[in-house]
Tab-separated table of C-alpha atoms in Angstrom:
chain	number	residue	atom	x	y	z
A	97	UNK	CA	-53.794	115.875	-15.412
A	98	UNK	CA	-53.340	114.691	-18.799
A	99	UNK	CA	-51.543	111.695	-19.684
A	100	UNK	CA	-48.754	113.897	-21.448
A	101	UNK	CA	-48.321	116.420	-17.889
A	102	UNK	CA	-48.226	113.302	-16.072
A	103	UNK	CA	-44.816	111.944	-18.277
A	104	UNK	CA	-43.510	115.486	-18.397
A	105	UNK	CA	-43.912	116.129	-14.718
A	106	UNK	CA	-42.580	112.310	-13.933
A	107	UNK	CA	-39.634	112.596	-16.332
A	108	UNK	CA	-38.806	116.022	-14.795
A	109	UNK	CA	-39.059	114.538	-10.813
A	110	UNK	CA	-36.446	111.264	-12.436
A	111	UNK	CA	-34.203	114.061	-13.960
A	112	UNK	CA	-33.962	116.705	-10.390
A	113	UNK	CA	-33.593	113.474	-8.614
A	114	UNK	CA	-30.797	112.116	-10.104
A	115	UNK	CA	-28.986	115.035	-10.397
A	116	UNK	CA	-29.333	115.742	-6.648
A	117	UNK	CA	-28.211	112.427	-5.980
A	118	UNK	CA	-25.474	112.187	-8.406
A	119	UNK	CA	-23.688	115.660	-7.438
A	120	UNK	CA	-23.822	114.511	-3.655
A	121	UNK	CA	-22.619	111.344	-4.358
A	122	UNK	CA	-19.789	113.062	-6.244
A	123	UNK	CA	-18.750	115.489	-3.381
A	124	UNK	CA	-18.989	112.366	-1.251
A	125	UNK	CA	-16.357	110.538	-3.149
A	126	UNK	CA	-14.013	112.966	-3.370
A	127	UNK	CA	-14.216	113.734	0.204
A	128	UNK	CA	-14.636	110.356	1.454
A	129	UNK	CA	-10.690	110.294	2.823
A	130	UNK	CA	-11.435	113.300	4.860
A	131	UNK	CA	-14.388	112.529	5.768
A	132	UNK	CA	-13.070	108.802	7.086
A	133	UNK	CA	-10.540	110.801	8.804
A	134	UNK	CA	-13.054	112.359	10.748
A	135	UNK	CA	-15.732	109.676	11.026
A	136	UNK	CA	-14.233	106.733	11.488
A	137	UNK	CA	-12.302	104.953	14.516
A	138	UNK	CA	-8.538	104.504	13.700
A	139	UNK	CA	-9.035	100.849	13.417
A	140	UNK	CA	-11.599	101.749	10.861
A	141	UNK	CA	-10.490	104.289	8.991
A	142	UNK	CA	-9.593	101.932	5.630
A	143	UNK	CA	-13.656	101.306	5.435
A	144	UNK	CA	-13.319	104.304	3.680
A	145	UNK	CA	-12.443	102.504	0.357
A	146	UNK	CA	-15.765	100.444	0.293
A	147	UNK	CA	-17.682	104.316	0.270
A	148	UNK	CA	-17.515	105.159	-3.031
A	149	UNK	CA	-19.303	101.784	-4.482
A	150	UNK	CA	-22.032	101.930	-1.566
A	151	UNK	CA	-22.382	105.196	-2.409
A	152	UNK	CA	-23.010	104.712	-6.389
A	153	UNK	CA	-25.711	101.953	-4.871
A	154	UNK	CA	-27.364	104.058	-3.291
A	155	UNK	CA	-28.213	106.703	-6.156
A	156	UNK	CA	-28.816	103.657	-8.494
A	157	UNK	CA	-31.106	102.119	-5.584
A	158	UNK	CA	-32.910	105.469	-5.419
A	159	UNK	CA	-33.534	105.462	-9.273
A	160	UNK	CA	-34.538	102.074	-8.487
A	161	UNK	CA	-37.222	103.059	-6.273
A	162	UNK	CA	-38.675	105.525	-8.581
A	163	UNK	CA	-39.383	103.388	-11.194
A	164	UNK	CA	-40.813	100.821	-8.440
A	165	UNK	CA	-43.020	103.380	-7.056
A	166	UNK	CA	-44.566	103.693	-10.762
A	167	UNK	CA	-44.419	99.929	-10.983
A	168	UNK	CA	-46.198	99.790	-7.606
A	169	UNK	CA	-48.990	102.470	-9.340
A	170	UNK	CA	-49.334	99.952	-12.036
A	171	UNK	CA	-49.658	96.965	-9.856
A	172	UNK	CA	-46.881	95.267	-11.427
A	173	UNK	CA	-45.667	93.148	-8.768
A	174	UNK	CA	-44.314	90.415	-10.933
A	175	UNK	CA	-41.707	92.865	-12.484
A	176	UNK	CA	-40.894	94.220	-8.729
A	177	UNK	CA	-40.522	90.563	-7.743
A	178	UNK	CA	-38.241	89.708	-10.726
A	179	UNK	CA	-36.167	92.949	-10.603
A	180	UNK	CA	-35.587	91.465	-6.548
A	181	UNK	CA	-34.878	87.850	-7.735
A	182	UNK	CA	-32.207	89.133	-10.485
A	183	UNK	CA	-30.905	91.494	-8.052
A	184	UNK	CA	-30.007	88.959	-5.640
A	185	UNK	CA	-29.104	85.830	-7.610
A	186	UNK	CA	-26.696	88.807	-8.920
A	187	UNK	CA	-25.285	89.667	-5.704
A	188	UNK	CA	-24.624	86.429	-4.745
A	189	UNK	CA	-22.760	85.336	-7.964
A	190	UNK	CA	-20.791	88.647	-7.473
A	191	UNK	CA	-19.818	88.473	-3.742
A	192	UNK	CA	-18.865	84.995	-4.188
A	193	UNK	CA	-16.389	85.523	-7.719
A	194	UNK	CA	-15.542	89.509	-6.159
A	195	UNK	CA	-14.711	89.170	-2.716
A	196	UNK	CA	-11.945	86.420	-2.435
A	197	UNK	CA	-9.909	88.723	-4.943
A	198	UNK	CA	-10.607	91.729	-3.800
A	199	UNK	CA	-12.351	91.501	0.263
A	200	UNK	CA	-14.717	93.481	1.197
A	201	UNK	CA	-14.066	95.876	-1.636
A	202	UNK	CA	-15.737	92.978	-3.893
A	203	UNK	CA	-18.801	92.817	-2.138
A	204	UNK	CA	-19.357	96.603	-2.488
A	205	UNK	CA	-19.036	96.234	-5.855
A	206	UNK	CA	-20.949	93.203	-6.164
A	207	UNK	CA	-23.654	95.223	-4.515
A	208	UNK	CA	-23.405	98.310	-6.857
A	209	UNK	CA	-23.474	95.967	-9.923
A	210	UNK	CA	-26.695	93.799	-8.379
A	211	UNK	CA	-28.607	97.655	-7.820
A	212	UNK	CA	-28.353	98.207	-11.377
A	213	UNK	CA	-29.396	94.743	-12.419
A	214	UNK	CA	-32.561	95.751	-10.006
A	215	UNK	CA	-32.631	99.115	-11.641
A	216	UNK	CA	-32.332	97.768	-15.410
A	217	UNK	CA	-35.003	95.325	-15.127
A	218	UNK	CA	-37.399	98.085	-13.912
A	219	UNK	CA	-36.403	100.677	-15.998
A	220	UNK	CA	-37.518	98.285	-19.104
A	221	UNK	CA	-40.600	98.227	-18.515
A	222	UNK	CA	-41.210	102.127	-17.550
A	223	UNK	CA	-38.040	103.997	-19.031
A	224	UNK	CA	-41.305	105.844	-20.833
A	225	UNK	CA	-42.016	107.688	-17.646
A	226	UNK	CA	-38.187	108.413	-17.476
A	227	UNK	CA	-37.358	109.533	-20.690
A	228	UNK	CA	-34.554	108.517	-22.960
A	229	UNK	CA	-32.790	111.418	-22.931
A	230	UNK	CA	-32.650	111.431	-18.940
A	231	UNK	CA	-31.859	107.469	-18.833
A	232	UNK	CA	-28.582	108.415	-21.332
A	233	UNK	CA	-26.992	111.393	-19.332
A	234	UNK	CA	-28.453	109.281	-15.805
A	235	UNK	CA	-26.241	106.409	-17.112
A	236	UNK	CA	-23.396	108.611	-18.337
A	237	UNK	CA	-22.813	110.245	-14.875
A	238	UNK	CA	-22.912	106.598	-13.124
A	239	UNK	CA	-20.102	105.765	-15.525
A	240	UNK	CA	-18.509	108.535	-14.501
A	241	UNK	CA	-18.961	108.095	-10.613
A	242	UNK	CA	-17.668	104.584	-11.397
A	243	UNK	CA	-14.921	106.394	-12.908
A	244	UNK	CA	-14.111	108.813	-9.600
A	245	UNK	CA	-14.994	105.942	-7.339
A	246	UNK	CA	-11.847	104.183	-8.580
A	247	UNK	CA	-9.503	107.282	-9.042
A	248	UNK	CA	-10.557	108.267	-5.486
A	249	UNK	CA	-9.092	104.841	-4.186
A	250	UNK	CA	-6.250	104.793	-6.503
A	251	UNK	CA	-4.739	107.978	-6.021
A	252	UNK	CA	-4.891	111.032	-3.390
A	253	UNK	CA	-5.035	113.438	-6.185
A	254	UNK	CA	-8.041	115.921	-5.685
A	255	UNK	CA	-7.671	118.026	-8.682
A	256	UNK	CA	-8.867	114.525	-10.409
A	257	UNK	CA	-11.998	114.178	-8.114
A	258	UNK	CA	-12.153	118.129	-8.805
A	259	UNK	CA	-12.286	117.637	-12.512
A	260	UNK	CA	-14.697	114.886	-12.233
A	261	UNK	CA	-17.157	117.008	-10.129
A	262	UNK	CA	-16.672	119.727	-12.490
A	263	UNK	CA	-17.589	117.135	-15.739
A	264	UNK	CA	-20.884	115.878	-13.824
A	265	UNK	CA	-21.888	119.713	-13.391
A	266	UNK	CA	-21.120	120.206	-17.253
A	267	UNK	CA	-23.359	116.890	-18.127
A	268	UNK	CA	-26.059	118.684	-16.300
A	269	UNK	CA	-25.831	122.053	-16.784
A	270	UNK	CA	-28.937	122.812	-18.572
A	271	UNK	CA	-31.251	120.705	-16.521
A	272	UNK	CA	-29.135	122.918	-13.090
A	273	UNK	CA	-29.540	126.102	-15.493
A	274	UNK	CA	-33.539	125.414	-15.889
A	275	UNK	CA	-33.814	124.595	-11.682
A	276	UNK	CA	-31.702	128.109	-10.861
A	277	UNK	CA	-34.187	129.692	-13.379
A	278	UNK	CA	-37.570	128.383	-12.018
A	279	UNK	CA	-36.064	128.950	-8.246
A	280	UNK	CA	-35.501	132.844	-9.355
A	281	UNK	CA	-38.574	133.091	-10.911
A	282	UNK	CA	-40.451	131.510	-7.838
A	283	UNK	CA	-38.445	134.165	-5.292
A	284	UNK	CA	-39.689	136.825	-7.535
C-alpha cells in the first residue's frame, strides 16, 4: 500500500475504534446504577461510583494502545517507555493528592487522568497516523464522558445521561452515517 492508504486506512481504524468505545462507554455510564444493582453484592453495590472513571480509562487506554502498536511498528521504545514513566509518576502524584479527599473515587480518577498522560505523550509523536480532525472530536467526546461520568454520580436523572448519549451520537454522526453506508453496501 501506499504511504497515503496506509494513513487513510490507520486514521479510519483510530476513528471506528473510538467511536465503538466511546458509545459503549456511554451506555455503560448511564446504566452503571442498574447495572450495580444487578452485579454487585449488597455490600458492594456503592463500587458503582468508581465505574464511570475506570470506564473513561479504559477507552483512553485503548487509544493508548493504538498509537503504541504504531510506536511498537516504528521501534520507538523510548517514547513507549516515557509515555509508562509519565503515566505512573502521574498516578502516583494523583492517588496520593485525590484519594484522602475523595477515597477510592480519587484513585479512579487519578487513574483516568494518568491514561491520558500515557495517551498524550504517544499521541505526539504519531497524532499523523490519527488525524487531527479525529484527535479533536476523540477528545471532545472524552470531555463529554467526563461530563456524564459526574452527572451519573451526582444525580439519578436519566434523561441527562439520555441527552448525553444522544450528543455523543450527534458528534459522530457522519463517521456512524459513513459505517451504516459501507455495511449496506457490503450486504448488497
Amino acid at each position: 500500500l501506499p504511504k497515503e492508504n496506509h494513513y487513510t486506512f490507520y486514521k479510519n481504524i483510530y476513528a471506528y475504534m473510538n467511536i465503538l468505545m466511546v458509545i459503549i462507554c456511554s451506555f455503560l455510564i448511564a446504566g452503571a446504577r442498574i447495572l450495580a444493582f444487578f452485579l454487585y453484592a449488597n455490600d458492594f453495590y456503592e463500587a458503582w461510583r468508581f465505574t464511570p472513571f475506570l470506564l473513561l480509562s479504559n477507552v483512553i487506554n485503548t487509544a493508548s494502545g493504538f498509537c503504541g502498536s504504531i510506536l511498537s511498528v516504528k521501534k520507538d521504545s523510548k517514547t513507549m517507555a516515557r509515555s509508562a514513566i509519565w503515566g505512573i509518576v502521574v498516578n502516583i502524584v494523583l492517588n496520593v493528592v485525590l484519594v484522602i479527599p475523595l477515597g477510592a473515587e480519587g484513585a479512579a480518577i487519578a487513574t483516568a487522568i494518568s491514561s491520558y498522560i500515557i495517551f498524550w505523550v504517544r499521541v505526539r509523536k504519531v497524532s499523523h497516523w490519527c488525524g487531527s480532525t479525529n484527535l479533536i472530536i476523540s477528545h471532545l467526546s472524552w470531555i463529554l464522558l467526563v461530563f456524564q461520568g459526574i452527572l451519573v454520580i451526582i444525580t439519578e436523572n436519566y434523561l441527562i445521561q439520555v441527552c448525553c448519549i444522544t450528543l455523543l451520537l450527534f458528534l459522530y454522526h457522519e463517521r456512524i452515517g459513513d459505517l451504516i453506508n459501507s455495511w449496506r453496501m457490503r450486504a448488497r
